[in-house]
Short mmCIF file of C-alpha atoms in Angstrom, two decimals:
data_model
loop_
_atom_site.label_atom_id
_atom_site.label_comp_id
_atom_site.label_asym_id
_atom_site.label_seq_id
_atom_site.Cartn_x
_atom_site.Cartn_y
_atom_site.Cartn_z
CA MET A 160 6.11 114.67 16.53
CA ILE A 161 3.59 117.50 16.16
CA ARG A 162 2.03 119.21 19.17
CA THR A 163 -1.17 121.25 18.87
CA HIS A 164 -2.06 124.19 21.07
CA GLU A 165 -5.27 126.27 21.03
CA TRP A 166 -5.81 129.70 22.55
CA VAL A 167 -7.81 132.92 22.21
CA TYR A 168 -5.83 135.45 20.19
CA ALA A 169 -8.38 138.29 20.40
CA ARG A 170 -11.89 139.24 21.45
CA ARG A 171 -13.97 141.22 18.95
CA ALA A 172 -17.64 142.20 19.09
CA GLY A 173 -18.16 139.94 22.11
CA MET A 174 -16.60 136.93 20.37
CA ASP A 175 -13.54 134.92 21.33
CA LEU A 176 -11.35 134.50 18.22
CA THR A 177 -9.33 131.33 18.54
CA ALA A 178 -6.16 129.93 17.00
CA VAL A 179 -4.60 126.50 16.81
CA ALA A 180 -0.86 125.98 16.40
CA TYR A 181 0.79 122.95 14.82
CA LEU A 182 4.22 122.89 16.45
CA PRO A 183 7.04 120.47 15.55
CA ASP A 184 9.14 119.37 18.51
CA ASN A 185 12.28 120.51 16.71
CA PRO A 186 11.45 123.28 14.21
CA SER A 187 13.91 123.38 11.32
CA SER A 188 12.55 126.61 9.88
CA SER A 189 12.68 130.27 10.89
CA THR A 190 9.29 130.70 9.17
CA LEU A 191 5.80 130.68 10.68
CA LEU A 192 2.81 130.06 8.39
CA LEU A 193 -0.59 131.57 9.23
CA ASP A 194 -3.47 129.66 7.58
CA ILE A 195 -6.87 131.17 6.69
CA HIS A 196 -9.73 128.75 6.07
CA GLY A 197 -12.33 128.93 3.31
CA GLY A 198 -16.11 128.59 3.46
CA ALA A 199 -17.58 131.38 1.28
CA TRP A 200 -16.84 133.94 4.02
CA SER A 201 -19.71 132.42 6.02
CA SER A 202 -18.79 128.92 7.21
CA GLY A 203 -15.88 126.65 8.03
CA ASP A 204 -13.37 126.91 10.85
CA LYS A 205 -9.66 126.85 11.63
CA HIS A 206 -9.47 123.06 11.35
CA ALA A 207 -10.43 122.95 7.64
CA GLY A 208 -6.83 122.88 6.40
CA ARG A 209 -5.49 120.57 9.08
CA HIS A 210 -4.31 117.96 6.55
CA TYR A 211 -1.82 120.24 4.83
CA CYS A 212 -1.12 122.25 8.01
CA ASP A 213 -0.05 119.08 9.80
CA ALA A 214 2.14 118.00 6.86
CA ILE A 215 3.85 121.40 6.65
CA ALA A 216 4.48 121.33 10.40
CA ALA A 217 5.93 117.83 10.05
CA SER A 218 8.44 119.27 7.57
CA GLY A 219 9.72 121.61 10.31
CA THR A 220 7.68 124.79 9.72
CA PRO A 221 5.24 125.73 12.51
CA VAL A 222 1.71 126.61 11.37
CA VAL A 223 -1.04 128.61 13.06
CA ALA A 224 -4.66 128.47 11.81
CA ILE A 225 -7.26 130.95 13.00
CA ASP A 226 -10.97 131.57 13.24
CA PHE A 227 -12.32 135.03 12.37
CA ARG A 228 -15.61 136.93 12.07
CA GLN A 229 -17.80 135.78 9.17
CA GLY A 230 -21.01 136.69 7.40
CA PRO A 231 -23.88 137.21 7.62
CA ASP A 232 -23.36 138.49 11.17
CA PHE A 233 -20.29 140.45 10.11
CA GLN A 234 -19.43 142.01 6.78
CA HIS A 235 -16.31 142.93 4.88
CA PRO A 236 -13.68 143.93 5.95
CA ALA A 237 -14.26 142.33 9.39
CA ALA A 238 -12.40 139.10 8.53
CA VAL A 239 -9.44 140.98 7.02
CA GLU A 240 -9.18 143.10 10.17
CA ASP A 241 -9.13 139.92 12.27
CA ILE A 242 -6.34 138.44 10.16
CA GLN A 243 -4.28 141.59 10.55
CA LEU A 244 -4.94 141.51 14.28
CA ALA A 245 -3.75 137.88 14.36
CA VAL A 246 -0.55 138.88 12.53
CA SER A 247 0.14 141.60 15.10
CA HIS A 248 -0.61 139.13 17.91
CA LEU A 249 1.82 136.56 16.48
CA ARG A 250 4.53 139.19 16.14
CA ALA A 251 4.08 140.18 19.79
CA GLU A 252 3.35 136.75 21.33
CA PRO A 253 4.59 133.99 19.00
CA PRO A 254 3.89 130.37 19.96
CA THR A 255 7.43 129.68 18.75
CA PRO A 256 10.21 132.04 17.61
CA PHE A 257 10.21 133.04 13.92
CA SER A 258 11.65 135.71 11.65
CA ILE A 259 9.66 135.11 8.43
CA LEU A 260 5.87 135.17 8.30
CA GLY A 261 3.79 133.73 5.46
CA LEU A 262 0.05 133.57 4.87
CA SER A 263 -1.82 130.68 3.31
CA GLY A 264 -5.50 130.68 2.47
CA SER A 265 -7.91 128.44 0.60
CA SER A 266 -10.89 129.53 -1.53
CA SER A 267 -12.51 132.56 0.19
CA GLY A 268 -9.68 132.29 2.72
CA GLY A 269 -7.29 132.83 -0.18
CA HIS A 270 -9.07 136.09 -0.94
CA LEU A 271 -8.80 137.16 2.71
CA ALA A 272 -5.11 136.22 2.91
CA LEU A 273 -4.35 138.20 -0.25
CA SER A 274 -6.38 141.17 1.01
CA ALA A 275 -4.45 141.28 4.29
CA ALA A 276 -1.09 140.78 2.57
CA ILE A 277 -1.34 143.57 -0.01
CA ASN A 278 -2.63 146.20 2.43
CA PRO A 279 -0.93 145.86 5.83
CA THR A 280 -2.02 148.72 8.09
CA SER A 281 1.25 148.85 10.05
CA PRO A 282 4.85 147.60 9.60
CA GLU A 283 4.35 144.67 12.00
CA GLN A 284 1.55 143.36 9.76
CA THR A 285 3.86 142.96 6.75
CA ILE A 286 3.76 139.49 5.17
CA ASP A 287 6.79 137.88 3.50
CA PHE A 288 4.91 135.55 1.12
CA VAL A 289 1.44 134.21 0.33
CA ILE A 290 0.24 130.73 -0.63
CA ALA A 291 -3.20 131.05 -2.25
CA LEU A 292 -5.00 127.76 -2.77
CA TRP A 293 -7.80 127.99 -5.37
CA PRO A 294 -8.50 131.57 -4.20
CA VAL A 295 -11.69 133.50 -4.86
CA SER A 296 -9.59 136.54 -5.72
CA ASN A 297 -12.39 138.39 -7.54
CA PRO A 298 -15.64 138.04 -5.52
CA LEU A 299 -17.73 139.94 -8.08
CA ALA A 300 -16.61 137.80 -11.02
CA ARG A 301 -17.25 134.66 -9.00
CA TYR A 302 -20.68 135.98 -7.91
CA GLN A 303 -21.62 136.64 -11.54
CA TYR A 304 -20.37 133.17 -12.48
CA LEU A 305 -22.50 131.59 -9.73
CA VAL A 306 -25.64 133.41 -10.86
CA SER A 307 -25.08 132.18 -14.40
CA ARG A 308 -24.99 128.54 -13.23
CA LEU A 309 -27.92 128.49 -10.82
CA HIS A 310 -30.32 126.83 -13.26
CA GLU A 311 -27.98 124.12 -14.53
CA ASP A 312 -28.46 120.43 -13.78
CA PRO A 313 -27.02 119.85 -10.25
CA SER A 314 -25.99 116.32 -11.20
CA THR A 315 -23.13 117.85 -13.23
CA PHE A 316 -21.74 119.63 -10.15
CA LYS A 317 -18.75 118.26 -8.21
CA ARG A 318 -18.10 119.92 -4.84
CA PHE A 319 -20.01 122.88 -6.22
CA THR A 320 -23.19 124.42 -4.74
CA PRO A 321 -23.83 127.74 -6.50
CA ASP A 322 -26.89 128.64 -4.42
CA ARG A 323 -25.01 128.27 -1.12
CA LEU A 324 -21.96 130.10 -2.44
CA LYS A 325 -24.11 132.94 -3.80
CA ALA A 326 -25.67 133.36 -0.36
CA GLY A 327 -22.20 133.44 1.18
CA HIS A 328 -21.15 136.29 -1.10
CA GLU A 329 -24.29 138.25 -0.26
CA GLY A 330 -23.99 137.60 3.46
CA TYR A 331 -20.42 138.85 3.77
CA PHE A 332 -20.22 141.57 1.12
CA GLY A 333 -23.80 142.74 0.82
CA GLU A 334 -23.86 144.56 -2.51
CA PRO A 335 -22.00 143.65 -5.74
CA ALA A 336 -20.23 147.02 -5.59
CA GLN A 337 -18.52 145.90 -2.37
CA MET A 338 -17.50 142.65 -4.08
CA ALA A 339 -15.93 144.67 -6.89
CA ALA A 340 -14.08 146.93 -4.46
CA ALA A 341 -12.71 143.87 -2.63
CA ALA A 342 -11.48 142.13 -5.82
CA ILE A 343 -7.70 141.70 -5.68
CA GLN A 344 -7.39 142.15 -9.45
CA ASN A 345 -9.23 145.48 -9.27
CA GLN A 346 -7.11 146.73 -6.37
CA LEU A 347 -3.92 145.84 -8.22
CA THR A 348 -5.08 147.55 -11.42
CA ALA A 349 -6.04 150.70 -9.51
CA GLY A 350 -2.79 150.75 -7.54
CA GLN A 351 -4.71 150.33 -4.29
CA TYR A 352 -2.10 148.27 -2.46
CA ARG A 353 0.87 148.87 -0.18
CA ASP A 354 2.82 145.64 -0.62
CA LEU A 355 3.15 142.79 -3.11
CA PRO A 356 4.78 139.72 -1.53
CA SER A 357 5.74 136.74 -3.66
CA LEU A 358 2.85 134.40 -4.38
CA LEU A 359 2.38 130.66 -4.82
CA LEU A 360 -0.89 130.18 -6.67
CA VAL A 361 -2.45 126.68 -6.51
CA GLN A 362 -5.14 125.84 -9.07
CA PRO A 363 -6.96 122.49 -9.48
CA GLU A 364 -7.67 121.67 -13.13
CA LEU A 365 -11.25 120.46 -12.56
CA ASP A 366 -12.32 123.18 -10.13
CA GLN A 367 -15.93 124.23 -10.84
CA ASN A 368 -15.94 126.47 -7.77
CA VAL A 369 -13.01 128.64 -8.87
CA PRO A 370 -12.46 128.03 -12.60
CA ILE A 371 -8.95 128.23 -14.05
CA MET A 372 -9.60 131.57 -15.75
CA MET A 373 -10.13 133.28 -12.39
CA SER A 374 -6.71 132.25 -11.12
CA GLN A 375 -5.12 133.16 -14.45
CA THR A 376 -6.47 136.70 -14.18
CA LEU A 377 -5.01 136.94 -10.68
CA GLN A 378 -1.65 135.74 -11.95
CA GLY A 379 -1.72 138.29 -14.77
CA ALA A 380 -2.76 141.18 -12.53
CA TRP A 381 -0.08 140.31 -9.96
CA GLU A 382 2.62 140.17 -12.61
CA ILE A 383 1.46 143.39 -14.33
CA ALA A 384 1.70 145.11 -10.94
CA GLY A 385 5.32 143.93 -10.68
CA GLY A 386 4.85 140.95 -8.38
CA VAL A 387 6.33 137.45 -8.62
CA VAL A 388 3.96 134.49 -9.04
CA ASP A 389 4.68 130.77 -8.99
CA TYR A 390 1.55 129.34 -10.68
CA ARG A 391 0.91 125.60 -10.25
CA LEU A 392 -1.88 123.69 -12.03
CA TYR A 393 -2.77 120.25 -10.66
CA PRO A 394 -4.47 117.92 -13.17
CA ASP A 395 -7.51 115.71 -12.59
CA VAL A 396 -8.50 117.21 -9.22
CA GLY A 397 -11.20 119.64 -8.10
CA HIS A 398 -11.84 122.29 -5.48
CA GLY A 399 -10.32 121.68 -2.05
CA PHE A 400 -8.28 118.67 -3.18
CA ALA A 401 -5.33 119.35 -0.84
CA GLN A 402 -7.53 118.96 2.23
CA ALA A 403 -7.46 115.17 1.82
CA ASP A 404 -4.75 112.69 0.87
CA GLY A 405 -4.04 111.74 -2.74
CA PRO A 406 -1.23 111.83 -5.30
CA GLN A 407 -1.87 115.44 -6.34
CA THR A 408 -2.23 116.47 -2.70
CA GLN A 409 1.18 115.00 -1.94
CA LYS A 410 2.68 116.91 -4.85
CA CYS A 411 0.92 120.13 -3.83
CA ILE A 412 2.12 119.89 -0.23
CA ALA A 413 5.66 119.20 -1.46
CA ASP A 414 5.42 122.33 -3.64
CA MET A 415 4.15 124.36 -0.68
CA ILE A 416 7.01 123.15 1.51
CA SER A 417 9.56 123.91 -1.21
CA PHE A 418 8.13 127.42 -1.64
CA ILE A 419 8.34 128.04 2.11
CA GLN A 420 11.90 126.73 2.27
CA ARG A 421 13.01 129.00 -0.57
CA HIS A 422 11.85 132.00 1.47
CA THR A 423 13.42 130.63 4.64
CA ALA A 424 16.76 130.33 2.84
CA SER A 425 16.58 133.76 1.17
#
């Protein structure tokens, strides 16, 4: 049985930032997973990943999903700061006891999770592992990709709206130079990171939103920097596939649970 609990974890710029916890009655894990939703840094909410959050909680690992400040009202690094604040809050006031803390994030949320994980601003913000689901790890490369596809036939797009996504990039980052500075690959290459937790990288084969090459460059940059990556490619599915049931979703969630359990046992 899974219980849910919502509360305000912080107040920033006059806004209540809320969290929802998925709590198993009898947790079998000493790990807590913090989930960061996608939405091109400008939309979506903490309930976006509820399908896989609920399944992970059912396996015995509690999950907390959060809302955070988004564009265009707020710009980078506002969302990263909110995630780090949530980590500190969970360390101080956990909804259930834990000793290992992981971050998961999907699409733009994957970028935010990676950003918070590689540059904690204090020891209590340290992350033990990251699960990045189809992450937009290089906002500038994705922005350039979107611009190149704006004039294509929309009937060929599947869960892909380049005009909306382009506006999301501009609303949160402003200028392309800020997108480049926020790119995880660029930070790793320049040595601009404090930590490099182990990474599970989830990539759908048919993703038009975050093409395979983008995740492959993240994998390569992480490994060159000395990090450990478990890269998983899921055939015949597109962007956001694990947010709804299906054979590949079941396999992906099983892989996520296995990855979490390996860290719990280590």
